CSV table of C-alpha atoms and ligand atoms in Angstrom, one decimal:
chain,number,residue,atom,x,y,z
A,954,MET,CA,0.0,0.0,0.0
A,955,GLU,CA,2.9,2.4,0.8
A,956,THR,CA,4.1,2.2,-2.8
A,957,SER,CA,0.8,2.8,-4.5
A,958,VAL,CA,0.0,5.8,-2.2
A,959,SER,CA,3.5,7.2,-2.7
A,960,ASN,CA,3.2,6.8,-6.5
A,961,VAL,CA,0.4,9.3,-6.5
A,962,VAL,CA,2.7,12.0,-5.1
A,963,CYS,CA,5.5,10.8,-7.4
A,964,SER,CA,3.4,11.5,-10.5
A,965,ILE,CA,2.9,15.1,-9.2
A,966,ASN,CA,6.5,15.6,-8.3
A,967,PHE,CA,8.3,13.7,-11.0
A,968,GLY,CA,5.6,13.3,-13.7
A,969,GLN,CA,5.9,9.5,-13.5
A,970,ARG,CA,4.8,6.5,-11.6
A,971,PHE,CA,7.2,3.7,-10.8
A,972,GLN,CA,6.9,0.0,-11.1
A,973,TYR,CA,6.2,-1.5,-7.6
A,974,ASP,CA,9.3,-3.7,-7.9
A,975,ASP,CA,11.6,-0.9,-9.1
A,976,PRO,CA,14.5,-1.2,-6.5
A,977,CYS,CA,15.2,2.5,-6.5
A,978,PHE,CA,11.6,3.4,-5.8
A,979,ARG,CA,11.2,0.7,-3.2
A,980,LYS,CA,14.3,2.0,-1.4
A,981,LEU,CA,13.0,5.5,-1.5
A,982,VAL,CA,9.6,4.5,0.0
A,983,GLN,CA,11.2,2.3,2.6
A,984,SER,CA,13.5,5.2,3.5
A,985,ILE,CA,10.6,7.6,4.0
A,986,TYR,CA,8.8,5.3,6.3
A,987,ARG,CA,11.9,4.4,8.3
A,988,PHE,CA,12.8,8.1,8.6
A,989,SER,CA,9.4,8.8,10.0
A,990,GLU,CA,9.9,6.0,12.6
A,991,ILE,CA,13.3,7.1,13.7
A,992,GLY,CA,12.5,10.8,13.7
A,993,THR,CA,9.8,10.3,16.3
A,994,ASN,CA,11.1,7.5,18.5
A,995,ALA,CA,12.1,8.0,22.1
A,996,SER,CA,15.9,8.4,21.4
A,997,ALA,CA,17.5,11.0,23.6
A,998,VAL,CA,19.0,12.7,20.5
A,999,ASN,CA,15.5,13.7,19.3
A,1000,TYR,CA,15.1,15.7,22.5
A,1001,PHE,CA,18.6,17.0,23.0
A,1002,PRO,CA,20.1,17.8,19.5
A,1003,ILE,CA,23.4,18.6,21.1
A,1004,LEU,CA,23.9,14.8,21.5
A,1005,ARG,CA,24.1,14.5,17.7
A,1006,ARG,CA,27.9,14.6,18.1
A,1007,LEU,CA,27.8,11.2,19.8
A,1008,PRO,CA,27.7,8.1,17.7
A,1009,PHE,CA,24.0,7.2,18.0
A,1010,PRO,CA,23.3,4.3,15.7
A,1011,GLU,CA,19.9,5.9,14.6
A,1012,LEU,CA,21.8,9.0,13.5
A,1013,LYS,CA,24.0,6.9,11.2
A,1014,GLU,CA,20.9,5.5,9.7
A,1015,VAL,CA,19.3,8.9,9.3
A,1016,TYR,CA,22.3,10.2,7.4
A,1017,GLU,CA,22.2,7.1,5.1
A,1018,ILE,CA,18.5,7.7,4.5
A,1019,GLU,CA,19.1,11.4,3.8
A,1020,LYS,CA,21.8,10.4,1.2
A,1021,THR,CA,19.3,8.0,-0.5
A,1022,MET,CA,16.7,10.8,-0.6
A,1023,LYS,CA,19.2,13.4,-1.9
A,1024,ASP,CA,20.6,11.0,-4.6
A,1025,PHE,CA,17.1,10.2,-5.8
A,1026,MET,CA,15.7,13.8,-5.8
A,1027,TYR,CA,18.8,15.6,-7.2
A,1028,GLY,CA,19.1,12.9,-9.9
A,1029,MET,CA,15.5,13.7,-10.9
A,1030,ILE,CA,16.2,17.5,-10.8
A,1031,GLU,CA,19.3,17.0,-12.9
A,1032,ASN,CA,17.4,14.9,-15.4
A,1033,HIS,CA,14.6,17.6,-15.6
A,1034,LYS,CA,17.1,20.4,-16.1
A,1035,ASN,CA,18.5,18.5,-19.2
A,1036,THR,CA,15.1,17.8,-20.7
A,1037,LYS,CA,12.8,20.7,-19.8
A,1038,LYS,CA,11.3,22.8,-22.5
A,1039,PRO,CA,10.1,26.4,-22.2
A,1040,GLY,CA,6.4,26.8,-21.5
A,1041,ILE,CA,5.9,23.1,-20.8
A,1042,ASN,CA,5.3,21.9,-17.2
A,1043,ARG,CA,5.4,18.1,-17.1
A,1044,ASP,CA,5.3,18.2,-13.3
A,1045,LEU,CA,6.2,20.1,-10.1
A,1046,ILE,CA,9.9,20.0,-10.8
A,1047,ASP,CA,9.5,21.6,-14.3
A,1048,GLY,CA,7.2,24.3,-12.9
A,1049,TYR,CA,9.6,25.1,-10.1
A,1050,LEU,CA,12.7,25.2,-12.4
A,1051,HIS,CA,10.8,27.5,-14.8
A,1052,GLU,CA,10.0,29.8,-11.8
A,1053,ILE,CA,13.7,29.9,-10.8
A,1054,ASP,CA,14.6,30.8,-14.4
A,1055,ARG,CA,11.9,33.5,-14.6
A,1056,ARG,CA,13.0,35.2,-11.4
A,1057,LYS,CA,16.6,35.1,-12.5
A,1058,GLU,CA,15.8,36.5,-15.9
A,1059,GLU,CA,13.8,39.3,-14.4
A,1060,GLY,CA,16.6,40.1,-12.0
A,1061,LEU,CA,14.4,39.6,-8.9
A,1062,ASN,CA,16.3,39.5,-5.7
A,1063,ASP,CA,13.7,39.8,-2.9
A,1064,GLU,CA,13.5,37.2,-0.1
A,1065,ALA,CA,10.8,35.1,-1.9
A,1066,SER,CA,12.9,35.0,-5.1
A,1067,ARG,CA,16.0,34.0,-3.2
A,1068,SER,CA,14.1,31.1,-1.7
A,1069,PHE,CA,13.4,29.7,-5.2
A,1070,ASN,CA,16.5,27.5,-5.5
A,1071,GLU,CA,17.3,23.8,-5.9
A,1072,VAL,CA,17.8,23.2,-2.2
A,1073,TYR,CA,14.2,24.5,-1.5
A,1074,LEU,CA,13.0,22.4,-4.4
A,1075,TYR,CA,14.6,19.3,-2.9
A,1076,HIS,CA,12.9,20.0,0.4
A,1077,THR,CA,9.5,20.7,-1.2
A,1078,LEU,CA,9.7,17.4,-3.1
A,1079,SER,CA,10.6,15.5,0.1
A,1080,ASP,CA,7.9,17.3,2.2
A,1081,LEU,CA,5.3,16.2,-0.2
A,1082,LEU,CA,6.5,12.6,-0.2
A,1083,PHE,CA,6.6,12.6,3.6
A,1084,ALA,CA,3.1,14.2,3.8
A,1085,GLY,CA,1.8,11.4,1.6
A,1086,THR,CA,2.5,8.9,4.4
A,1087,GLU,CA,-0.5,10.5,6.3
A,1088,THR,CA,-2.9,9.2,3.7
A,1089,GLU,CA,-1.4,5.7,3.9
A,1090,SER,CA,-1.7,5.7,7.8
A,1091,THR,CA,-5.4,6.8,7.5
A,1092,LEU,CA,-6.0,3.9,5.0
A,1093,ARG,CA,-4.5,1.4,7.4
A,1094,TRP,CA,-6.8,2.7,10.1
A,1095,GLY,CA,-9.7,2.3,7.7
A,1096,ILE,CA,-8.8,-1.3,7.1
A,1097,LEU,CA,-8.4,-1.9,10.8
A,1098,TYR,CA,-11.8,-0.4,11.7
A,1099,MET,CA,-13.4,-2.5,8.9
A,1100,ILE,CA,-12.1,-5.7,10.4
A,1101,LYS,CA,-13.0,-4.7,13.9
A,1102,PHE,CA,-16.5,-3.5,12.9
A,1103,PRO,CA,-17.7,-6.0,10.2
A,1104,HIS,CA,-21.3,-4.7,10.3
A,1105,VAL,CA,-20.0,-1.3,9.1
A,1106,GLN,CA,-17.9,-3.0,6.4
A,1107,ALA,CA,-21.0,-4.9,5.3
A,1108,LYS,CA,-23.0,-1.7,5.0
A,1109,VAL,CA,-20.2,0.0,3.0
A,1110,GLN,CA,-20.1,-3.0,0.7
A,1111,GLU,CA,-23.9,-3.1,0.3
A,1112,GLU,CA,-23.8,0.6,-0.7
A,1113,LEU,CA,-20.9,0.2,-3.1
A,1114,ASP,CA,-22.6,-2.8,-4.8
A,1115,SER,CA,-25.8,-0.8,-5.3
A,1116,VAL,CA,-23.9,2.1,-7.0
A,1117,VAL,CA,-20.8,0.6,-8.6
A,1118,LEU,CA,-22.0,-2.1,-10.9
A,1119,GLY,CA,-20.2,-5.3,-12.1
A,1120,ASP,CA,-16.4,-5.4,-12.1
A,1121,GLU,CA,-16.0,-1.6,-12.2
A,1122,LEU,CA,-14.0,0.3,-9.6
A,1123,PRO,CA,-15.6,3.2,-7.7
A,1124,SER,CA,-15.0,6.6,-9.3
A,1125,TRP,CA,-14.6,10.0,-7.6
A,1126,ARG,CA,-17.8,11.2,-9.5
A,1127,GLN,CA,-19.8,8.4,-7.7
A,1128,ARG,CA,-19.0,9.6,-4.2
A,1129,ASN,CA,-22.1,11.7,-4.0
A,1130,LYS,CA,-24.1,8.6,-4.3
A,1131,LEU,CA,-22.0,6.8,-1.6
A,1132,PRO,CA,-22.8,8.8,1.6
A,1133,TYR,CA,-22.4,5.9,4.0
A,1134,THR,CA,-18.9,5.2,2.6
A,1135,GLU,CA,-18.0,8.9,2.9
A,1136,ALA,CA,-19.4,9.0,6.4
A,1137,THR,CA,-17.3,5.9,7.4
A,1138,LEU,CA,-14.1,7.5,6.2
A,1139,MET,CA,-14.9,10.7,8.1
A,1140,GLU,CA,-15.5,8.6,11.3
A,1141,VAL,CA,-12.2,6.8,10.7
A,1142,GLN,CA,-10.4,10.1,10.5
A,1143,ARG,CA,-12.1,11.4,13.7
A,1144,MET,CA,-11.2,8.2,15.6
A,1145,ALA,CA,-7.7,7.8,14.2
A,1146,ASN,CA,-6.5,11.3,14.8
A,1147,ILE,CA,-3.4,10.7,12.9
A,1148,THR,CA,-2.1,14.2,13.3
A,1149,ALA,CA,-3.3,14.6,16.9
A,1150,ILE,CA,-1.4,17.8,17.7
A,1151,GLY,CA,-0.9,19.1,14.1
A,1152,PHE,CA,2.6,20.4,13.3
A,1153,PRO,CA,4.5,22.8,15.6
A,1154,HIS,CA,4.1,26.5,14.9
A,1155,LYS,CA,5.6,29.6,16.6
A,1156,THR,CA,4.0,33.0,17.3
A,1157,THR,CA,5.6,35.8,15.3
A,1158,GLU,CA,4.3,38.5,17.6
A,1159,ASP,CA,2.6,38.9,21.0
A,1160,THR,CA,-0.9,37.5,20.6
A,1161,GLN,CA,-4.1,37.7,22.6
A,1162,LEU,CA,-6.3,34.7,22.0
A,1163,PHE,CA,-9.6,35.1,23.9
A,1164,ASP,CA,-8.5,35.1,27.6
A,1165,TYR,CA,-5.0,33.9,26.9
A,1166,PHE,CA,-1.9,35.9,26.2
A,1167,VAL,CA,0.7,34.1,24.1
A,1168,PRO,CA,4.1,35.9,23.9
A,1169,LYS,CA,6.1,36.2,20.7
A,1170,ASP,CA,8.2,33.1,19.8
A,1171,THR,CA,6.1,30.7,21.8
A,1172,SER,CA,5.8,27.2,20.3
A,1173,VAL,CA,2.2,26.4,19.6
A,1174,PHE,CA,0.5,23.1,18.9
A,1175,ILE,CA,-3.1,22.7,17.9
A,1176,ASN,CA,-4.7,19.9,19.8
A,1177,LEU,CA,-6.9,18.4,17.1
A,1178,TYR,CA,-7.4,15.3,19.2
A,1179,SER,CA,-9.2,17.2,21.9
A,1180,VAL,CA,-11.6,18.6,19.2
A,1181,HIS,CA,-12.3,15.2,17.9
A,1182,VAL,CA,-13.3,13.7,21.3
A,1183,ASP,CA,-14.9,16.8,22.8
A,1184,PRO,CA,-18.2,15.6,24.4
A,1185,THR,CA,-19.8,19.0,23.8
A,1186,GLN,CA,-19.4,18.3,20.1
A,1187,TRP,CA,-19.9,14.6,19.8
A,1188,SER,CA,-22.3,12.2,21.6
A,1189,ASN,CA,-20.4,9.1,22.9
A,1190,PRO,CA,-17.1,10.3,21.3
A,1191,ASP,CA,-15.3,7.0,22.1
A,1192,GLU,CA,-17.8,5.0,20.0
A,1193,PHE,CA,-17.1,4.2,16.3
A,1194,ASN,CA,-20.3,5.3,14.6
A,1195,PRO,CA,-20.3,6.5,11.0
A,1196,GLU,CA,-24.0,7.4,11.3
A,1197,ARG,CA,-23.0,10.6,13.2
A,1198,PHE,CA,-21.9,12.0,9.8
A,1199,LEU,CA,-25.3,11.3,8.1
A,1200,THR,CA,-28.4,13.5,8.2
A,1201,GLU,CA,-31.9,12.1,8.6
A,1202,GLU,CA,-32.2,12.1,4.8
A,1203,GLU,CA,-29.1,9.9,4.6
A,1204,LYS,CA,-27.0,12.7,3.2
A,1205,VAL,CA,-23.4,13.4,4.3
A,1206,TYR,CA,-23.3,15.8,7.3
A,1207,ASN,CA,-20.1,17.9,7.3
A,1208,HIS,CA,-19.7,18.3,11.1
A,1209,PRO,CA,-17.9,21.6,11.8
A,1210,ALA,CA,-15.7,20.0,14.5
A,1211,LEU,CA,-14.2,17.4,12.2
A,1212,MET,CA,-10.8,18.9,11.3
A,1213,PRO,CA,-8.2,16.3,10.6
A,1214,PHE,CA,-6.5,18.7,8.1
A,1215,SER,CA,-6.4,21.4,10.8
A,1216,ALA,CA,-7.7,25.0,10.1
A,1217,GLY,CA,-6.4,28.4,9.2
A,1218,LYS,CA,-3.6,29.6,6.9
A,1219,ARG,CA,-1.3,26.7,7.6
A,1220,ALA,CA,-4.0,24.0,7.2
A,1221,CYS,CA,-3.0,21.0,5.1
A,1222,PRO,CA,-2.6,22.0,1.5
A,1223,GLY,CA,-2.9,18.4,0.5
A,1224,GLU,CA,-6.5,18.1,1.9
A,1225,ASN,CA,-8.3,17.7,-1.5
A,1226,LEU,CA,-5.7,15.3,-2.9
A,1227,ALA,CA,-5.8,13.3,0.4
A,1228,LYS,CA,-9.6,13.1,0.4
A,1229,MET,CA,-9.7,11.9,-3.2
A,1230,GLN,CA,-7.0,9.3,-2.5
A,1231,LEU,CA,-8.7,8.0,0.7
A,1232,PHE,CA,-12.0,7.6,-1.1
A,1233,LEU,CA,-10.7,5.9,-4.2
A,1234,PHE,CA,-8.3,3.5,-2.4
A,1235,PHE,CA,-10.7,2.7,0.5
A,1236,SER,CA,-13.8,2.1,-1.8
A,1237,ALA,CA,-11.8,0.1,-4.3
A,1238,ILE,CA,-10.4,-2.2,-1.6
A,1239,LEU,CA,-13.8,-2.8,-0.1
A,1240,LYS,CA,-15.5,-3.3,-3.5
A,1241,LYS,CA,-13.0,-6.0,-4.4
A,1242,PHE,CA,-12.3,-7.7,-1.1
A,1243,ARG,CA,-14.0,-8.8,2.1
A,1244,LEU,CA,-11.6,-8.1,5.0
A,1245,THR,CA,-11.4,-10.1,8.1
A,1246,THR,CA,-9.2,-10.7,11.1
A,1247,THR,CA,-6.9,-13.7,11.0
A,1248,PRO,CA,-7.2,-16.8,13.3
A,1249,SER,CA,-3.8,-16.0,14.8
A,1250,ASN,CA,-4.8,-12.4,15.6
A,1251,PRO,CA,-8.6,-12.4,16.1
A,1252,ASN,CA,-8.8,-9.2,18.1
A,1253,PRO,CA,-6.2,-6.6,16.8
A,1254,SER,CA,-5.6,-3.7,19.0
A,1255,LEU,CA,-6.7,-0.1,18.3
A,1256,GLU,CA,-3.7,1.2,20.2
A,1257,LYS,CA,-1.8,4.0,18.4
A,1258,HIS,CA,1.8,3.7,17.4
A,1259,TYR,CA,3.7,6.9,17.2
A,1260,ALA,CA,5.6,7.7,14.0
A,1261,ILE,CA,5.3,11.1,12.3
A,1262,SER,CA,1.6,10.4,12.3
A,1263,LEU,CA,-0.3,8.1,14.7
A,1264,CYS,CA,-0.4,4.8,13.0
A,1265,PRO,CA,-2.2,1.6,14.0
A,1266,SER,CA,0.1,-1.0,15.7
A,1267,PRO,CA,0.9,-3.7,13.2
A,1268,PHE,CA,-2.0,-6.1,12.5
A,1269,GLU,CA,-2.8,-9.0,10.2
A,1270,VAL,CA,-5.7,-9.0,7.8
A,1271,CYS,CA,-7.3,-11.6,5.5
A,1272,ALA,CA,-8.6,-10.3,2.2
A,1273,TYR,CA,-11.0,-12.5,0.4
A,1274,PRO,CA,-11.8,-11.6,-3.3
A,1275,ARG,CA,-15.6,-10.7,-3.6
B,875,HEM,C1,-5.2,11.9,5.4
B,875,HEM,C2,-4.2,12.6,5.0
B,875,HEM,C3,-3.6,13.8,5.6
B,875,HEM,C4,-3.9,14.4,6.8
B,875,HEM,C5,-4.8,13.9,7.9
B,875,HEM,C6,-3.1,15.6,6.8
B,875,HEM,C7,-3.1,16.5,7.9
B,875,HEM,C8,-2.3,17.6,8.0
B,875,HEM,C9,-2.2,18.5,9.1
B,875,HEM,C10,-3.0,18.4,10.4
B,875,HEM,C11,-1.3,19.4,8.9
B,875,HEM,C12,-0.8,20.5,9.8
B,875,HEM,C13,-1.6,21.8,9.7
B,875,HEM,C14,-1.2,22.7,10.8
B,875,HEM,O1,0.0,22.8,11.1
B,875,HEM,O2,-2.0,23.4,11.3
B,875,HEM,C15,-0.7,19.2,7.6
B,875,HEM,C16,0.3,19.9,6.9
B,875,HEM,C17,0.7,19.7,5.7
B,875,HEM,N1,0.3,18.7,4.8
B,875,HEM,FE1,-1.1,17.3,5.2
B,875,HEM,N2,-2.4,15.8,5.7
B,875,HEM,C18,-2.7,14.7,4.8
B,875,HEM,C19,-2.2,14.4,3.6
B,875,HEM,C20,-1.4,15.3,2.9
B,875,HEM,C21,-1.0,15.1,1.5
B,875,HEM,C22,-1.4,14.0,0.6
B,875,HEM,C23,-0.1,16.2,1.2
B,875,HEM,C24,0.6,16.5,-0.1
B,875,HEM,C25,0.9,15.6,-1.0
B,875,HEM,C26,0.0,17.0,2.4
B,875,HEM,C27,0.8,18.1,2.5
B,875,HEM,C28,1.0,18.8,3.6
B,875,HEM,C29,2.0,19.9,3.8
B,875,HEM,C30,3.0,20.4,2.7
B,875,HEM,C31,1.8,20.5,5.0
B,875,HEM,C32,2.5,21.6,5.7
B,875,HEM,C33,1.8,22.9,5.4
B,875,HEM,C34,2.4,24.1,6.1
B,875,HEM,O3,3.3,24.0,6.9
B,875,HEM,O4,2.0,25.2,5.8
B,875,HEM,N3,-0.8,16.4,3.4
B,875,HEM,N4,-1.4,18.1,7.0
């Protein structure tokens, strides 16, 4: 699943998808997931950066991963520099390189123009690849909830079968006719809380927020988890219940307190892409397979496992073709 989800971002970044057994692509994807794991584990060096001078084994691995990422991305950038054509944007790299050229030709030297360079391009490409892992974690939660709550899975499949006929796969255009499937994904996102405290931000000036004074340069985290379990917003917040996102007329109810992509100026820019990916992957899997627990692990845990996002702990699943 990691490779198929990452391939979507690859087609935006590099204008191409990779074969799932391509060794370079596999290495890149494995590096991204491993990096997320190491970057958030309990190692002392993650909390006291000064310790990076000591020979921590994780650090050696991080530097190796960084090299893998850099070799791959700069190789792609170099290749695009040699093959790009004026006025044609095959992908994000082309668009970015053209913007660097334009700003140079126009002699622009403001702060924004100086930030258009290959180092920023490398970081933009890797940020997007890392961000794509959020979608994959959400899908894993979706599968876990479906095997834990087979009656919900059966209802999703009943709805899918009534709208998506024969051997076809669900399409994005059909989602309006699949409210229960959409509501299930919303409930998965509320329960999973994969970005429970968003990303860290810092106040750029003294700020008064209702009764609270927040001085300049304070680190600020938005507690999305608390919003998603707030009993003033949700009845029985600990219960997995997709129906809470349906109106009496069985239409999707966009509850204002559901905000897995956060809010405000720094909210997730990948929200629309992620929603599309989640819907298409989740509905295609459930259309084609009945998912169950395995005899060796009949009651998988819903405990969260902390990587860059909150993932489910590893679990087994049986997928029977439908
Ligand atoms: C289910 C999937 C996803 C979830 C739940 C999610 C959630 C979030 C959240 C909560 C933030 C932090 C917002 C804040 O700091 O207030 C964020 C930031 C971000 N996300 Fe996503 N995201 C998802 C998928 C994606 C995808 C697919 C992309 C792009 C390919 C993406 C790109 C980004 C970027 C670049 C930022 C940083 C934005 C900034 O700092 O201004 N995300 N995401």
